[in-house]
PDB file of C-alpha atoms in Angstrom:
ATOM      1  CA  MET A   1    -228.881  69.899  26.957  1.00  0.00           C
ATOM      2  CA  THR A   2    -229.849  67.554  24.139  1.00  0.00           C
ATOM      3  CA  ARG A   3    -227.349  65.613  22.074  1.00  0.00           C
ATOM      4  CA  LYS A   4    -228.301  67.757  19.062  1.00  0.00           C
ATOM      5  CA  GLY A   5    -227.503  70.929  21.003  1.00  0.00           C
ATOM      6  CA  VAL A   6    -224.096  69.625  22.026  1.00  0.00           C
ATOM      7  CA  GLY A   7    -223.404  68.781  18.402  1.00  0.00           C
ATOM      8  CA  TRP A   8    -224.175  72.339  17.274  1.00  0.00           C
ATOM      9  CA  ILE A   9    -221.877  73.772  19.951  1.00  0.00           C
ATOM     10  CA  LEU A  10    -219.011  71.501  18.906  1.00  0.00           C
ATOM     11  CA  ALA A  11    -219.533  72.368  15.233  1.00  0.00           C
ATOM     12  CA  PHE A  12    -219.540  76.086  16.053  1.00  0.00           C
ATOM     13  CA  ALA A  13    -216.347  75.745  18.101  1.00  0.00           C
ATOM     14  CA  LEU A  14    -214.665  73.906  15.244  1.00  0.00           C
ATOM     15  CA  LEU A  15    -215.571  76.703  12.818  1.00  0.00           C
ATOM     16  CA  ILE A  16    -214.090  79.298  15.159  1.00  0.00           C
ATOM     17  CA  LEU A  17    -210.892  77.225  15.443  1.00  0.00           C
ATOM     18  CA  LEU A  18    -210.587  76.894  11.668  1.00  0.00           C
ATOM     19  CA  PHE A  19    -211.013  80.631  11.043  1.00  0.00           C
ATOM     20  CA  THR A  20    -208.705  81.793  13.854  1.00  0.00           C
ATOM     21  CA  TYR A  21    -205.901  79.237  13.484  1.00  0.00           C
ATOM     22  CA  GLU A  22    -202.662  80.735  12.162  1.00  0.00           C
ATOM     23  CA  ALA A  23    -200.475  78.346  10.222  1.00  0.00           C
ATOM     24  CA  PRO A  24    -196.753  78.469  11.041  1.00  0.00           C
ATOM     25  CA  ASP A  25    -194.768  80.866   8.907  1.00  0.00           C
ATOM     26  CA  ARG A  26    -193.627  79.103   5.740  1.00  0.00           C
ATOM     27  CA  SER A  27    -190.187  80.586   6.170  1.00  0.00           C
ATOM     28  CA  SER A  28    -189.776  78.741   9.470  1.00  0.00           C
ATOM     29  CA  TRP A  29    -190.544  75.428   7.738  1.00  0.00           C
ATOM     30  CA  MET A  30    -187.929  76.249   5.113  1.00  0.00           C
ATOM     31  CA  ALA A  31    -185.366  77.228   7.745  1.00  0.00           C
ATOM     32  CA  TRP A  32    -185.685  73.938   9.590  1.00  0.00           C
ATOM     33  CA  SER A  33    -185.423  71.976   6.347  1.00  0.00           C
ATOM     34  CA  LEU A  34    -182.161  73.607   5.247  1.00  0.00           C
ATOM     35  CA  PRO A  35    -179.252  71.134   5.335  1.00  0.00           C
ATOM     36  CA  LEU A  36    -176.907  73.169   7.558  1.00  0.00           C
ATOM     37  CA  THR A  37    -179.419  74.650  10.005  1.00  0.00           C
ATOM     38  CA  GLY A  38    -177.907  74.697  13.497  1.00  0.00           C
ATOM     39  CA  THR A  39    -174.354  74.399  12.185  1.00  0.00           C
ATOM     40  CA  VAL A  40    -171.712  77.017  13.014  1.00  0.00           C
ATOM     41  CA  ILE A  41    -168.888  77.277  10.486  1.00  0.00           C
ATOM     42  CA  ALA A  42    -165.904  79.628  10.696  1.00  0.00           C
ATOM     43  CA  ILE A  43    -164.182  80.948   7.570  1.00  0.00           C
ATOM     44  CA  ASP A  44    -160.693  82.407   7.674  1.00  0.00           C
ATOM     45  CA  PRO A  45    -159.675  84.441   4.601  1.00  0.00           C
ATOM     46  CA  GLY A  46    -155.875  84.288   4.786  1.00  0.00           C
ATOM     47  CA  HIS A  47    -153.754  87.422   5.248  1.00  0.00           C
ATOM     48  CA  GLY A  48    -155.167  90.966   4.939  1.00  0.00           C
ATOM     49  CA  GLY A  49    -154.183  94.550   5.606  1.00  0.00           C
ATOM     50  CA  LYS A  50    -150.422  95.072   5.567  1.00  0.00           C
ATOM     51  CA  ASP A  51    -149.923  91.359   5.004  1.00  0.00           C
ATOM     52  CA  GLY A  52    -150.773  90.790   1.352  1.00  0.00           C
ATOM     53  CA  GLY A  53    -149.541  87.211   1.236  1.00  0.00           C
ATOM     54  CA  ALA A  54    -148.355  85.674  -2.033  1.00  0.00           C
ATOM     55  CA  VAL A  55    -148.260  87.865  -5.150  1.00  0.00           C
ATOM     56  CA  SER A  56    -148.141  86.886  -8.832  1.00  0.00           C
ATOM     57  CA  SER A  57    -145.129  87.746 -10.974  1.00  0.00           C
ATOM     58  CA  THR A  58    -147.131  90.553 -12.589  1.00  0.00           C
ATOM     59  CA  GLY A  59    -148.029  91.948  -9.176  1.00  0.00           C
ATOM     60  CA  ASN A  60    -151.730  92.186  -9.944  1.00  0.00           C
ATOM     61  CA  VAL A  61    -152.886  88.974  -8.246  1.00  0.00           C
ATOM     62  CA  VAL A  62    -152.603  89.312  -4.472  1.00  0.00           C
ATOM     63  CA  GLU A  63    -153.408  86.495  -2.066  1.00  0.00           C
ATOM     64  CA  LYS A  64    -155.326  88.592   0.465  1.00  0.00           C
ATOM     65  CA  GLU A  65    -157.764  89.745  -2.242  1.00  0.00           C
ATOM     66  CA  VAL A  66    -158.354  86.291  -3.718  1.00  0.00           C
ATOM     67  CA  THR A  67    -158.880  84.645  -0.340  1.00  0.00           C
ATOM     68  CA  LEU A  68    -161.377  87.273   0.762  1.00  0.00           C
ATOM     69  CA  ALA A  69    -163.389  87.048  -2.473  1.00  0.00           C
ATOM     70  CA  ILE A  70    -163.648  83.242  -2.320  1.00  0.00           C
ATOM     71  CA  SER A  71    -164.451  83.356   1.396  1.00  0.00           C
ATOM     72  CA  MET A  72    -167.327  85.792   0.863  1.00  0.00           C
ATOM     73  CA  TYR A  73    -168.843  83.590  -1.849  1.00  0.00           C
ATOM     74  CA  LEU A  74    -168.444  80.575   0.433  1.00  0.00           C
ATOM     75  CA  ARG A  75    -170.095  82.490   3.271  1.00  0.00           C
ATOM     76  CA  ASP A  76    -173.112  83.219   1.079  1.00  0.00           C
ATOM     77  CA  PHE A  77    -173.451  79.577  -0.012  1.00  0.00           C
ATOM     78  CA  LEU A  78    -173.282  78.362   3.584  1.00  0.00           C
ATOM     79  CA  GLN A  79    -175.751  80.935   4.897  1.00  0.00           C
ATOM     80  CA  GLN A  80    -178.226  80.052   2.172  1.00  0.00           C
ATOM     81  CA  SER A  81    -178.092  76.467   3.468  1.00  0.00           C
ATOM     82  CA  GLY A  82    -178.881  77.565   7.028  1.00  0.00           C
ATOM     83  CA  ALA A  83    -175.398  77.709   8.568  1.00  0.00           C
ATOM     84  CA  PHE A  84    -174.343  80.436  10.983  1.00  0.00           C
ATOM     85  CA  VAL A  85    -171.025  81.732   9.625  1.00  0.00           C
ATOM     86  CA  VAL A  86    -168.216  83.329  11.641  1.00  0.00           C
ATOM     87  CA  MET A  87    -165.664  85.284   9.581  1.00  0.00           C
ATOM     88  CA  THR A  88    -162.193  86.143  10.897  1.00  0.00           C
ATOM     89  CA  ARG A  89    -162.300  89.141   8.556  1.00  0.00           C
ATOM     90  CA  GLU A  90    -164.719  90.637   6.038  1.00  0.00           C
ATOM     91  CA  GLU A  91    -162.533  93.451   4.802  1.00  0.00           C
ATOM     92  CA  ASP A  92    -158.909  94.227   3.935  1.00  0.00           C
ATOM     93  CA  LYS A  93    -157.349  94.036   7.388  1.00  0.00           C
ATOM     94  CA  ASP A  94    -155.492  91.648   9.653  1.00  0.00           C
ATOM     95  CA  LEU A  95    -156.125  90.974  13.336  1.00  0.00           C
ATOM     96  CA  ALA A  96    -152.919  92.461  14.751  1.00  0.00           C
ATOM     97  CA  SER A  97    -152.920  95.552  16.955  1.00  0.00           C
ATOM     98  CA  PRO A  98    -151.482  98.909  15.823  1.00  0.00           C
ATOM     99  CA  GLU A  99    -148.582  98.385  18.241  1.00  0.00           C
ATOM    100  CA  ALA A 100    -147.585  95.044  16.714  1.00  0.00           C
ATOM    101  CA  ASP A 101    -145.244  96.629  14.154  1.00  0.00           C
ATOM    102  CA  LYS A 102    -143.135  98.250  16.869  1.00  0.00           C
ATOM    103  CA  ALA A 103    -142.520  94.878  18.488  1.00  0.00           C
ATOM    104  CA  LYS A 104    -142.028  93.228  15.081  1.00  0.00           C
ATOM    105  CA  LYS A 105    -144.658  90.653  15.898  1.00  0.00           C
ATOM    106  CA  ARG A 106    -147.479  91.549  13.504  1.00  0.00           C
ATOM    107  CA  LYS A 107    -147.663  88.144  11.829  1.00  0.00           C
ATOM    108  CA  SER A 108    -147.590  86.118  15.048  1.00  0.00           C
ATOM    109  CA  GLU A 109    -150.117  88.387  16.772  1.00  0.00           C
ATOM    110  CA  ASP A 110    -152.443  88.215  13.787  1.00  0.00           C
ATOM    111  CA  ILE A 111    -152.480  84.425  13.622  1.00  0.00           C
ATOM    112  CA  ARG A 112    -152.875  84.037  17.392  1.00  0.00           C
ATOM    113  CA  ASN A 113    -155.829  86.424  17.348  1.00  0.00           C
ATOM    114  CA  ARG A 114    -157.412  84.388  14.565  1.00  0.00           C
ATOM    115  CA  VAL A 115    -157.072  81.256  16.681  1.00  0.00           C
ATOM    116  CA  LYS A 116    -158.549  83.091  19.669  1.00  0.00           C
ATOM    117  CA  LEU A 117    -161.501  84.415  17.657  1.00  0.00           C
ATOM    118  CA  VAL A 118    -162.286  80.979  16.255  1.00  0.00           C
ATOM    119  CA  ASN A 119    -162.019  79.220  19.610  1.00  0.00           C
ATOM    120  CA  GLU A 120    -164.195  81.796  21.351  1.00  0.00           C
ATOM    121  CA  SER A 121    -166.835  81.355  18.642  1.00  0.00           C
ATOM    122  CA  ALA A 122    -166.834  77.560  19.212  1.00  0.00           C
ATOM    123  CA  PRO A 123    -167.718  76.623  15.608  1.00  0.00           C
ATOM    124  CA  ASP A 124    -168.407  73.111  14.429  1.00  0.00           C
ATOM    125  CA  PHE A 125    -165.827  73.542  11.721  1.00  0.00           C
ATOM    126  CA  LEU A 126    -163.211  75.944  10.312  1.00  0.00           C
ATOM    127  CA  ILE A 127    -162.221  76.532   6.685  1.00  0.00           C
ATOM    128  CA  SER A 128    -159.083  78.610   6.118  1.00  0.00           C
ATOM    129  CA  ILE A 129    -158.531  79.895   2.565  1.00  0.00           C
ATOM    130  CA  HIS A 130    -155.046  80.547   1.172  1.00  0.00           C
ATOM    131  CA  VAL A 131    -153.170  80.831  -2.125  1.00  0.00           C
ATOM    132  CA  ASN A 132    -150.005  78.882  -2.906  1.00  0.00           C
ATOM    133  CA  SER A 133    -146.749  80.113  -4.409  1.00  0.00           C
ATOM    134  CA  ILE A 134    -143.350  78.527  -5.043  1.00  0.00           C
ATOM    135  CA  PRO A 135    -140.287  79.593  -7.082  1.00  0.00           C
ATOM    136  CA  SER A 136    -141.082  77.244  -9.989  1.00  0.00           C
ATOM    137  CA  PRO A 137    -143.947  78.404 -12.250  1.00  0.00           C
ATOM    138  CA  LYS A 138    -144.802  74.874 -13.440  1.00  0.00           C
ATOM    139  CA  TRP A 139    -146.833  73.776 -10.424  1.00  0.00           C
ATOM    140  CA  SER A 140    -150.596  74.313 -10.306  1.00  0.00           C
ATOM    141  CA  GLY A 141    -153.743  72.939  -8.717  1.00  0.00           C
ATOM    142  CA  ALA A 142    -155.670  73.431  -5.493  1.00  0.00           C
ATOM    143  CA  GLN A 143    -154.970  71.264  -2.459  1.00  0.00           C
ATOM    144  CA  THR A 144    -156.466  70.740   0.984  1.00  0.00           C
ATOM    145  CA  PHE A 145    -154.510  70.336   4.223  1.00  0.00           C
ATOM    146  CA  TYR A 146    -155.685  68.979   7.560  1.00  0.00           C
ATOM    147  CA  SER A 147    -154.362  68.414  11.068  1.00  0.00           C
ATOM    148  CA  PRO A 148    -154.679  64.851  12.429  1.00  0.00           C
ATOM    149  CA  THR A 149    -156.122  66.129  15.714  1.00  0.00           C
ATOM    150  CA  PHE A 150    -159.717  65.564  14.534  1.00  0.00           C
ATOM    151  CA  LYS A 151    -160.850  62.696  12.287  1.00  0.00           C
ATOM    152  CA  LYS A 152    -163.539  65.007  10.889  1.00  0.00           C
ATOM    153  CA  SER A 153    -160.813  67.280   9.523  1.00  0.00           C
ATOM    154  CA  GLU A 154    -159.478  64.448   7.388  1.00  0.00           C
ATOM    155  CA  ASP A 155    -162.960  63.476   6.178  1.00  0.00           C
ATOM    156  CA  VAL A 156    -163.893  66.999   5.111  1.00  0.00           C
ATOM    157  CA  SER A 157    -160.478  67.550   3.561  1.00  0.00           C
ATOM    158  CA  PHE A 158    -160.931  64.550   1.273  1.00  0.00           C
ATOM    159  CA  LEU A 159    -164.510  65.474   0.370  1.00  0.00           C
ATOM    160  CA  ILE A 160    -163.541  69.064  -0.485  1.00  0.00           C
ATOM    161  CA  GLN A 161    -160.583  67.870  -2.569  1.00  0.00           C
ATOM    162  CA  ASP A 162    -162.890  65.470  -4.400  1.00  0.00           C
ATOM    163  CA  GLU A 163    -165.299  68.309  -5.164  1.00  0.00           C
ATOM    164  CA  ILE A 164    -162.487  70.553  -6.375  1.00  0.00           C
ATOM    165  CA  LYS A 165    -161.513  67.826  -8.841  1.00  0.00           C
ATOM    166  CA  ARG A 166    -165.141  67.408  -9.936  1.00  0.00           C
ATOM    167  CA  VAL A 167    -166.113  71.091 -10.167  1.00  0.00           C
ATOM    168  CA  LEU A 168    -162.875  72.603 -11.481  1.00  0.00           C
ATOM    169  CA  GLY A 169    -161.287  69.574 -13.137  1.00  0.00           C
ATOM    170  CA  ASN A 170    -157.808  71.076 -13.073  1.00  0.00           C
ATOM    171  CA  THR A 171    -155.969  69.193 -10.341  1.00  0.00           C
ATOM    172  CA  ASP A 172    -154.999  65.654  -9.438  1.00  0.00           C
ATOM    173  CA  ARG A 173    -153.638  66.615  -6.040  1.00  0.00           C
ATOM    174  CA  ILE A 174    -154.662  64.738  -2.898  1.00  0.00           C
ATOM    175  CA  PRO A 175    -155.252  66.066   0.645  1.00  0.00           C
ATOM    176  CA  LYS A 176    -152.179  66.332   2.816  1.00  0.00           C
ATOM    177  CA  LYS A 177    -151.850  65.788   6.551  1.00  0.00           C
ATOM    178  CA  THR A 178    -149.786  68.426   8.349  1.00  0.00           C
ATOM    179  CA  GLU A 179    -148.934  69.427  11.888  1.00  0.00           C
ATOM    180  CA  ASN A 180    -147.024  72.542  10.857  1.00  0.00           C
ATOM    181  CA  VAL A 181    -149.905  74.926  10.089  1.00  0.00           C
ATOM    182  CA  PHE A 182    -150.424  76.849  13.329  1.00  0.00           C
ATOM    183  CA  LEU A 183    -154.032  77.891  12.739  1.00  0.00           C
ATOM    184  CA  ILE A 184    -155.575  74.500  11.967  1.00  0.00           C
ATOM    185  CA  ARG A 185    -153.373  72.852  14.593  1.00  0.00           C
ATOM    186  CA  GLU A 186    -154.274  75.176  17.453  1.00  0.00           C
ATOM    187  CA  VAL A 187    -158.021  75.643  16.999  1.00  0.00           C
ATOM    188  CA  THR A 188    -160.257  73.474  19.164  1.00  0.00           C
ATOM    189  CA  CYS A 189    -162.487  72.325  16.306  1.00  0.00           C
ATOM    190  CA  PRO A 190    -162.032  70.298  13.120  1.00  0.00           C
ATOM    191  CA  ALA A 191    -160.372  72.431  10.445  1.00  0.00           C
ATOM    192  CA  VAL A 192    -159.193  72.345   6.848  1.00  0.00           C
ATOM    193  CA  LEU A 193    -156.880  74.738   5.028  1.00  0.00           C
ATOM    194  CA  VAL A 194    -157.522  75.068   1.295  1.00  0.00           C
ATOM    195  CA  GLU A 195    -154.740  76.326  -0.972  1.00  0.00           C
ATOM    196  CA  VAL A 196    -156.948  77.404  -3.877  1.00  0.00           C
ATOM    197  CA  GLY A 197    -154.219  77.584  -6.516  1.00  0.00           C
ATOM    198  CA  PHE A 198    -150.730  78.850  -7.354  1.00  0.00           C
ATOM    199  CA  VAL A 199    -150.169  82.524  -8.126  1.00  0.00           C
ATOM    200  CA  SER A 200    -146.691  81.458  -9.225  1.00  0.00           C
ATOM    201  CA  ASN A 201    -148.300  79.683 -12.191  1.00  0.00           C
ATOM    202  CA  THR A 202    -149.172  82.226 -14.885  1.00  0.00           C
ATOM    203  CA  ASP A 203    -152.341  80.528 -16.153  1.00  0.00           C
ATOM    204  CA  GLU A 204    -153.666  79.763 -12.685  1.00  0.00           C
ATOM    205  CA  ALA A 205    -152.918  83.279 -11.464  1.00  0.00           C
ATOM    206  CA  LYS A 206    -155.144  84.641 -14.242  1.00  0.00           C
ATOM    207  CA  LYS A 207    -157.958  82.271 -13.249  1.00  0.00           C
ATOM    208  CA  LEU A 208    -157.669  83.201  -9.565  1.00  0.00           C
ATOM    209  CA  GLN A 209    -158.547  86.770 -10.529  1.00  0.00           C
ATOM    210  CA  THR A 210    -161.827  85.846 -12.188  1.00  0.00           C
ATOM    211  CA  VAL A 211    -165.220  85.796 -10.527  1.00  0.00           C
ATOM    212  CA  GLU A 212    -166.008  82.528 -12.334  1.00  0.00           C
ATOM    213  CA  TYR A 213    -163.063  80.701 -10.782  1.00  0.00           C
ATOM    214  CA  GLN A 214    -163.622  82.234  -7.365  1.00  0.00           C
ATOM    215  CA  LYS A 215    -167.285  81.206  -7.307  1.00  0.00           C
ATOM    216  CA  ALA A 216    -166.493  77.731  -8.633  1.00  0.00           C
ATOM    217  CA  MET A 217    -163.875  77.219  -5.914  1.00  0.00           C
ATOM    218  CA  ALA A 218    -166.253  78.462  -3.221  1.00  0.00           C
ATOM    219  CA  ASN A 219    -168.919  76.118  -4.552  1.00  0.00           C
ATOM    220  CA  ALA A 220    -166.533  73.144  -4.523  1.00  0.00           C
ATOM    221  CA  ILE A 221    -165.637  73.810  -0.882  1.00  0.00           C
ATOM    222  CA  TYR A 222    -169.316  74.252  -0.038  1.00  0.00           C
ATOM    223  CA  GLN A 223    -170.307  71.002  -1.762  1.00  0.00           C
ATOM    224  CA  GLY A 224    -167.595  69.128   0.126  1.00  0.00           C
ATOM    225  CA  ILE A 225    -168.928  70.460   3.423  1.00  0.00           C
ATOM    226  CA  LEU A 226    -172.484  69.516   2.445  1.00  0.00           C
ATOM    227  CA  ARG A 227    -171.403  65.971   1.653  1.00  0.00           C
ATOM    228  CA  GLN A 228    -169.816  65.587   5.078  1.00  0.00           C
ATOM    229  CA  TYR A 229    -172.816  66.995   6.936  1.00  0.00           C
ATOM    230  CA  SER A 230    -175.147  64.755   4.951  1.00  0.00           C
ATOM    231  CA  GLY A 231    -173.386  61.822   6.576  1.00  0.00           C
ATOM    232  CA  GLU A 232    -171.138  60.808   3.683  1.00  0.00           C
ATOM    233  CA  LYS A 233    -167.844  59.200   4.633  1.00  0.00           C
ATOM    234  CA  ALA A 234    -164.754  60.083   2.670  1.00  0.00           C
ATOM    235  CA  ALA A 235    -163.040  57.326   0.730  1.00  0.00           C
ATOM    236  CA  VAL A 236    -159.666  58.047   2.281  1.00  0.00           C
ATOM    237  CA  THR A 237    -156.684  56.907   0.236  1.00  0.00           C
ATOM    238  CA  PRO A 238    -153.830  55.530   2.368  1.00  0.00           C
TER     239      PRO A 238
END
């Protein structure tokens, strides 16, 4: 075969390749470019079911409802960034068995089942959402807590607290190390507990009810997580 004939064959083959080639789905490119792709994050909305948690003086702000709302917004933010999210609950219930009340162990069974669920899911990180309450109505402001078991817990705790200050601008609290919170102490992954505000403070209780505050808090937590997974190191204050 002549050189010219070989050239025509190669040109024809190239045309066939160009017309039959299927470009990768654009959505797959987007998925791999998302900042949290491949990350598994667990979210624990505190309380639920028979265990309402803290309640405002008016009785209309209940911890279990606030924590679930913020957790669902946080879930959506994380999923939109490519994370796989594990929820300990997505409705008004706890994780205790129906028989737990008879043995008067509902609370302990619930929290142990949360730890079990998280550990079996083997997430990269856990965020537990709670609401604070004390007898004095003067205290306010969100605060993060972490167990010293994992250095990453401390880093994320400081980054989330920094974002809460930036996004909400209503607290000067700093992260607090603790070994007394069973859930974040017993899970086998880095974990942070976020007390999103005080229902014992009248003004803050009103804010905790609003969608605006709930979304802003979820966004602050989300931004703190993003900063950690982008490689940023927390400026930890001694």
